[in-house]
Amino acid sequence: MDGQPGHIDQIKQTNIGAVYRLIDQYGPISRIELSKKAQLAPASITKIVRELVDTHLVMETEFLDLGFRGRPATGLKLDSESWHFLCVSIGLGNLILGLRDLSSKLIVEDVLPLPASNKKSFLDCITDEIDAFFGRYQSCLERLTAISITVNAIVDPTKGLIRNLPYYQVQELSIGEYLHRRTGLPVFLQHEITAWTIAESLYGAAKNCKNIIQIVIDENVGVGVIIAGQTLHAGNGSVMEIGHIQVELDGERCDCGNLGCLETVAGINHILSRAKQQLITVPDSLLNCEPLTVESFCQAVNKGDTLAIDIIRYIGVKIGHIVAIMVNLFNPEKILIGSPLNASQQILYPVINECIQRHALPAYSEQVKLVATEFNNSGTLSAVSSVKKALYDGSLLVNLMKG
């Protein structure tokens, strides 16, 4: 009997989150249609909607229902403009702070320097910049609901703990607890790649997909995995370090200490370094005509430059072998690629896809789709995913409704 109230509260929270999610995704939506999609009784919908309207999280609006003639129908949509949350993206040398409303609309965003060498502690630097940000945009702030942080580091999302961030010499930093005590707000912390993958599953290229793999190819190479709608390793902050799988037996020394890691082959800086070395023997390459950047490299690929195409095909094969193994392990619906190399996807993707078709089980490889991410990982859009997830599962909504 002692556990019964908690169980009932959990059901209520889940139902409120489901209703809010449907209004977010389909609004304006009628109560009747909402009842059908949520598979909840009309009386339950009426009660939940009343609570959401009373707390100004949802509002009524007239809309044209194509299924009926006559007067416009009364529908429901989010009332999100006065609800704000802070997004924090911690990079190597920079800090991005963004203020968004609950619909994810960006109100304002600042990119700030965050040098590794600073007289103040890392935590003091972060909190001072947040305080200054709030001071600059005080006129924009209304109801501040949460803080969401993303960082490319080993983290414990459950405890709000940055376990290891060598660039800033940070270890076992309870940033979530500290900011919660300082602001009274719920604080969400997530690995950058995991947050991006969740974002794509909620409102990006993998929307409505339950099983996805997202490969990130940038300065670093990483992966996010969602299986049956749940993030792999969601509870302990681990990420799948595919960038440190050996793909060349006698390859380049990696920062991790091993030889020939995938990151030494497919990391953007390594790609450009390899191209620069090979230009000596290919003087007529288009890559000799302008400064060598990832953009100029992709342009050369698209223009048919032999050297650039050879390099990107080699990268595609190495990545494709790893992805094929992951297809066999997880049987995803979609494989997303998040990378500046998407600018030359017409060459890169067929190579990766050929590896998948050749090395993965036919039952898995035939149905999987290889697509580009809907957005890149610049700014604070990935940080939105933690807040959206907490709204959709009802946990943050319940706190907001309590005031």
Short mmCIF file of N, CA, C and O in Angstrom, two decimals, residues 137-200:
data_model
loop_
_atom_site.label_atom_id
_atom_site.label_comp_id
_atom_site.label_asym_id
_atom_site.label_seq_id
_atom_site.Cartn_x
_atom_site.Cartn_y
_atom_site.Cartn_z
N TYR A 137 20.22 40.64 -20.26
CA TYR A 137 18.92 40.37 -20.90
C TYR A 137 17.78 40.28 -19.88
O TYR A 137 16.83 39.54 -20.09
N GLN A 138 17.89 41.03 -18.82
CA GLN A 138 16.87 41.02 -17.78
C GLN A 138 15.48 41.34 -18.35
O GLN A 138 14.46 40.77 -17.93
N SER A 139 15.44 42.23 -19.33
CA SER A 139 14.15 42.63 -19.91
C SER A 139 13.49 41.50 -20.69
O SER A 139 12.27 41.53 -20.92
N CYS A 140 14.27 40.49 -21.11
CA CYS A 140 13.71 39.35 -21.87
C CYS A 140 13.20 38.25 -20.95
O CYS A 140 12.41 37.40 -21.38
N LEU A 141 13.67 38.24 -19.72
CA LEU A 141 13.36 37.13 -18.81
C LEU A 141 11.96 37.26 -18.23
O LEU A 141 11.56 38.33 -17.77
N GLU A 142 11.23 36.15 -18.25
CA GLU A 142 9.95 36.10 -17.57
C GLU A 142 10.00 34.95 -16.57
O GLU A 142 10.62 35.07 -15.53
N ARG A 143 9.41 33.81 -16.90
CA ARG A 143 9.45 32.67 -15.98
C ARG A 143 10.60 31.75 -16.40
O ARG A 143 10.49 31.03 -17.38
N LEU A 144 11.68 31.77 -15.65
CA LEU A 144 12.82 30.91 -15.94
C LEU A 144 12.57 29.55 -15.31
O LEU A 144 12.33 29.44 -14.10
N THR A 145 12.61 28.49 -16.14
CA THR A 145 12.15 27.18 -15.69
C THR A 145 13.25 26.16 -15.45
O THR A 145 13.09 25.25 -14.64
N ALA A 146 14.38 26.28 -16.15
CA ALA A 146 15.41 25.24 -16.06
C ALA A 146 16.71 25.73 -16.69
O ALA A 146 16.74 26.74 -17.39
N ILE A 147 17.77 24.98 -16.43
CA ILE A 147 19.07 25.19 -17.07
C ILE A 147 19.48 23.87 -17.71
O ILE A 147 19.43 22.83 -17.05
N SER A 148 19.88 23.91 -18.97
CA SER A 148 20.31 22.71 -19.68
C SER A 148 21.73 22.92 -20.18
O SER A 148 22.02 23.89 -20.88
N ILE A 149 22.62 21.98 -19.83
CA ILE A 149 24.04 22.10 -20.15
C ILE A 149 24.48 20.93 -21.04
O ILE A 149 24.13 19.78 -20.76
N THR A 150 25.23 21.23 -22.08
CA THR A 150 25.87 20.18 -22.87
C THR A 150 27.37 20.44 -22.89
O THR A 150 27.83 21.58 -22.91
N VAL A 151 28.14 19.35 -22.88
CA VAL A 151 29.59 19.45 -22.89
C VAL A 151 30.17 18.17 -23.48
O VAL A 151 29.62 17.09 -23.29
N ASN A 152 31.26 18.31 -24.23
CA ASN A 152 31.92 17.14 -24.80
C ASN A 152 32.92 16.61 -23.78
O ASN A 152 34.12 16.87 -23.86
N ALA A 153 32.39 15.88 -22.79
CA ALA A 153 33.21 15.39 -21.68
C ALA A 153 32.53 14.17 -21.09
O ALA A 153 31.38 13.86 -21.39
N ILE A 154 33.26 13.46 -20.23
CA ILE A 154 32.66 12.35 -19.50
C ILE A 154 31.79 12.93 -18.40
O ILE A 154 32.26 13.67 -17.54
N VAL A 155 30.49 12.61 -18.45
CA VAL A 155 29.54 13.20 -17.51
C VAL A 155 28.69 12.12 -16.86
O VAL A 155 28.57 11.00 -17.37
N ASP A 156 28.08 12.47 -15.74
CA ASP A 156 27.06 11.66 -15.10
C ASP A 156 25.79 12.50 -15.11
O ASP A 156 25.61 13.37 -14.26
N PRO A 157 24.91 12.27 -16.08
CA PRO A 157 23.71 13.10 -16.19
C PRO A 157 22.79 13.00 -14.98
O PRO A 157 22.15 13.99 -14.60
N THR A 158 22.72 11.83 -14.37
CA THR A 158 21.84 11.63 -13.22
C THR A 158 22.26 12.51 -12.04
O THR A 158 21.43 13.10 -11.35
N LYS A 159 23.57 12.61 -11.81
CA LYS A 159 24.09 13.39 -10.68
C LYS A 159 24.48 14.82 -11.07
O LYS A 159 24.88 15.60 -10.20
N GLY A 160 24.37 15.15 -12.36
CA GLY A 160 24.79 16.49 -12.79
C GLY A 160 26.26 16.73 -12.61
O GLY A 160 26.70 17.83 -12.25
N LEU A 161 27.06 15.70 -12.92
CA LEU A 161 28.48 15.70 -12.60
C LEU A 161 29.33 15.65 -13.87
O LEU A 161 29.12 14.78 -14.72
N ILE A 162 30.27 16.59 -14.01
CA ILE A 162 31.29 16.49 -15.05
C ILE A 162 32.44 15.69 -14.46
O ILE A 162 33.15 16.16 -13.58
N ARG A 163 32.61 14.46 -14.93
CA ARG A 163 33.62 13.59 -14.33
C ARG A 163 35.03 13.93 -14.79
O ARG A 163 35.97 13.90 -14.01
N ASN A 164 35.17 14.28 -16.06
CA ASN A 164 36.52 14.54 -16.57
C ASN A 164 36.44 15.44 -17.80
O ASN A 164 35.79 15.10 -18.78
N LEU A 165 37.08 16.60 -17.70
CA LEU A 165 37.17 17.54 -18.81
C LEU A 165 38.61 18.07 -18.82
O LEU A 165 38.91 19.13 -18.26
N PRO A 166 39.54 17.31 -19.43
CA PRO A 166 40.97 17.62 -19.33
C PRO A 166 41.35 19.02 -19.81
O PRO A 166 42.26 19.63 -19.25
N TYR A 167 40.66 19.53 -20.82
CA TYR A 167 41.01 20.83 -21.38
C TYR A 167 41.00 21.92 -20.32
O TYR A 167 41.82 22.83 -20.31
N TYR A 168 40.04 21.81 -19.39
CA TYR A 168 39.92 22.79 -18.30
C TYR A 168 40.42 22.24 -16.96
O TYR A 168 40.18 22.84 -15.92
N GLN A 169 41.07 21.07 -17.01
CA GLN A 169 41.57 20.42 -15.79
C GLN A 169 40.46 20.25 -14.75
O GLN A 169 40.63 20.52 -13.56
N VAL A 170 39.31 19.80 -15.24
CA VAL A 170 38.13 19.60 -14.39
C VAL A 170 37.93 18.12 -14.13
O VAL A 170 37.96 17.31 -15.06
N GLN A 171 37.72 17.77 -12.88
CA GLN A 171 37.41 16.39 -12.50
C GLN A 171 36.37 16.40 -11.38
O GLN A 171 36.45 17.20 -10.44
N GLU A 172 35.40 15.51 -11.52
CA GLU A 172 34.37 15.33 -10.48
C GLU A 172 33.75 16.66 -10.04
O GLU A 172 33.68 16.98 -8.86
N LEU A 173 33.28 17.43 -11.01
CA LEU A 173 32.69 18.73 -10.73
C LEU A 173 31.16 18.62 -10.69
O LEU A 173 30.52 18.30 -11.69
N SER A 174 30.58 18.92 -9.54
CA SER A 174 29.12 18.84 -9.35
C SER A 174 28.46 20.13 -9.83
O SER A 174 27.86 20.88 -9.05
N ILE A 175 28.52 20.36 -11.13
CA ILE A 175 28.01 21.61 -11.68
C ILE A 175 26.49 21.70 -11.57
O ILE A 175 25.93 22.78 -11.33
N GLY A 176 25.81 20.56 -11.71
CA GLY A 176 24.35 20.55 -11.61
C GLY A 176 23.88 20.95 -10.22
O GLY A 176 23.00 21.80 -10.06
N GLU A 177 24.44 20.32 -9.21
CA GLU A 177 24.06 20.62 -7.82
C GLU A 177 24.39 22.07 -7.47
O GLU A 177 23.59 22.76 -6.82
N TYR A 178 25.56 22.56 -7.90
CA TYR A 178 25.97 23.92 -7.58
C TYR A 178 25.00 24.94 -8.19
O TYR A 178 24.54 25.87 -7.50
N LEU A 179 24.68 24.79 -9.47
CA LEU A 179 23.78 25.74 -10.13
C LEU A 179 22.36 25.63 -9.60
O LEU A 179 21.63 26.62 -9.54
N HIS A 180 21.96 24.42 -9.19
CA HIS A 180 20.62 24.25 -8.60
C HIS A 180 20.54 25.01 -7.28
O HIS A 180 19.54 25.70 -7.01
N ARG A 181 21.56 24.88 -6.45
CA ARG A 181 21.57 25.59 -5.17
C ARG A 181 21.58 27.11 -5.39
O ARG A 181 20.94 27.86 -4.66
N ARG A 182 22.27 27.52 -6.41
CA ARG A 182 22.44 28.96 -6.67
C ARG A 182 21.19 29.59 -7.26
O ARG A 182 20.87 30.75 -6.97
N THR A 183 20.45 28.82 -8.09
CA THR A 183 19.30 29.39 -8.80
C THR A 183 17.96 28.84 -8.36
O THR A 183 16.92 29.46 -8.63
N GLY A 184 17.96 27.65 -7.74
CA GLY A 184 16.71 27.00 -7.38
C GLY A 184 16.04 26.30 -8.55
O GLY A 184 14.94 25.75 -8.42
N LEU A 185 16.72 26.27 -9.70
CA LEU A 185 16.14 25.68 -10.92
C LEU A 185 16.63 24.25 -11.12
O LEU A 185 17.75 23.92 -10.72
N PRO A 186 15.80 23.40 -11.76
CA PRO A 186 16.31 22.09 -12.16
C PRO A 186 17.40 22.26 -13.20
O PRO A 186 17.29 23.12 -14.09
N VAL A 187 18.46 21.46 -13.08
CA VAL A 187 19.60 21.57 -13.99
C VAL A 187 19.80 20.22 -14.69
O VAL A 187 19.88 19.19 -14.04
N PHE A 188 19.87 20.27 -16.01
CA PHE A 188 20.09 19.06 -16.81
C PHE A 188 21.49 19.12 -17.41
O PHE A 188 21.90 20.15 -17.95
N LEU A 189 22.20 18.02 -17.33
CA LEU A 189 23.55 17.93 -17.90
C LEU A 189 23.61 16.72 -18.83
O LEU A 189 23.14 15.63 -18.48
N GLN A 190 24.18 16.92 -20.03
CA GLN A 190 24.25 15.81 -20.97
C GLN A 190 25.49 15.95 -21.85
O GLN A 190 25.96 17.06 -22.13
N HIS A 191 26.03 14.80 -22.25
CA HIS A 191 27.13 14.79 -23.22
C HIS A 191 26.62 15.40 -24.53
O HIS A 191 25.49 15.16 -24.95
N GLU A 192 27.47 16.18 -25.16
CA GLU A 192 27.09 16.93 -26.36
C GLU A 192 26.52 16.03 -27.46
O GLU A 192 25.48 16.33 -28.06
N ILE A 193 27.20 14.91 -27.74
CA ILE A 193 26.75 14.03 -28.82
C ILE A 193 25.43 13.36 -28.45
O ILE A 193 24.52 13.24 -29.29
N THR A 194 25.30 12.92 -27.21
CA THR A 194 24.05 12.30 -26.77
C THR A 194 22.90 13.29 -26.87
O THR A 194 21.80 12.93 -27.34
N ALA A 195 23.12 14.53 -26.45
CA ALA A 195 22.08 15.55 -26.52
C ALA A 195 21.66 15.79 -27.97
O ALA A 195 20.47 15.93 -28.27
N TRP A 196 22.64 15.84 -28.87
CA TRP A 196 22.35 16.06 -30.29
C TRP A 196 21.52 14.89 -30.84
O TRP A 196 20.55 15.09 -31.58
N THR A 197 21.88 13.67 -30.46
CA THR A 197 21.14 12.50 -30.93
C THR A 197 19.70 12.52 -30.42
O THR A 197 18.75 12.24 -31.17
N ILE A 198 19.51 12.87 -29.15
CA ILE A 198 18.16 12.97 -28.59
C ILE A 198 17.37 14.05 -29.32
O ILE A 198 16.19 13.87 -29.64
N ALA A 199 18.03 15.18 -29.61
CA ALA A 199 17.37 16.27 -30.32
C ALA A 199 16.88 15.81 -31.69
O ALA A 199 15.74 16.10 -32.10
N GLU A 200 17.71 15.07 -32.41
CA GLU A 200 17.31 14.58 -33.74
C GLU A 200 16.13 13.61 -33.62
O GLU A 200 15.27 13.56 -34.50
#
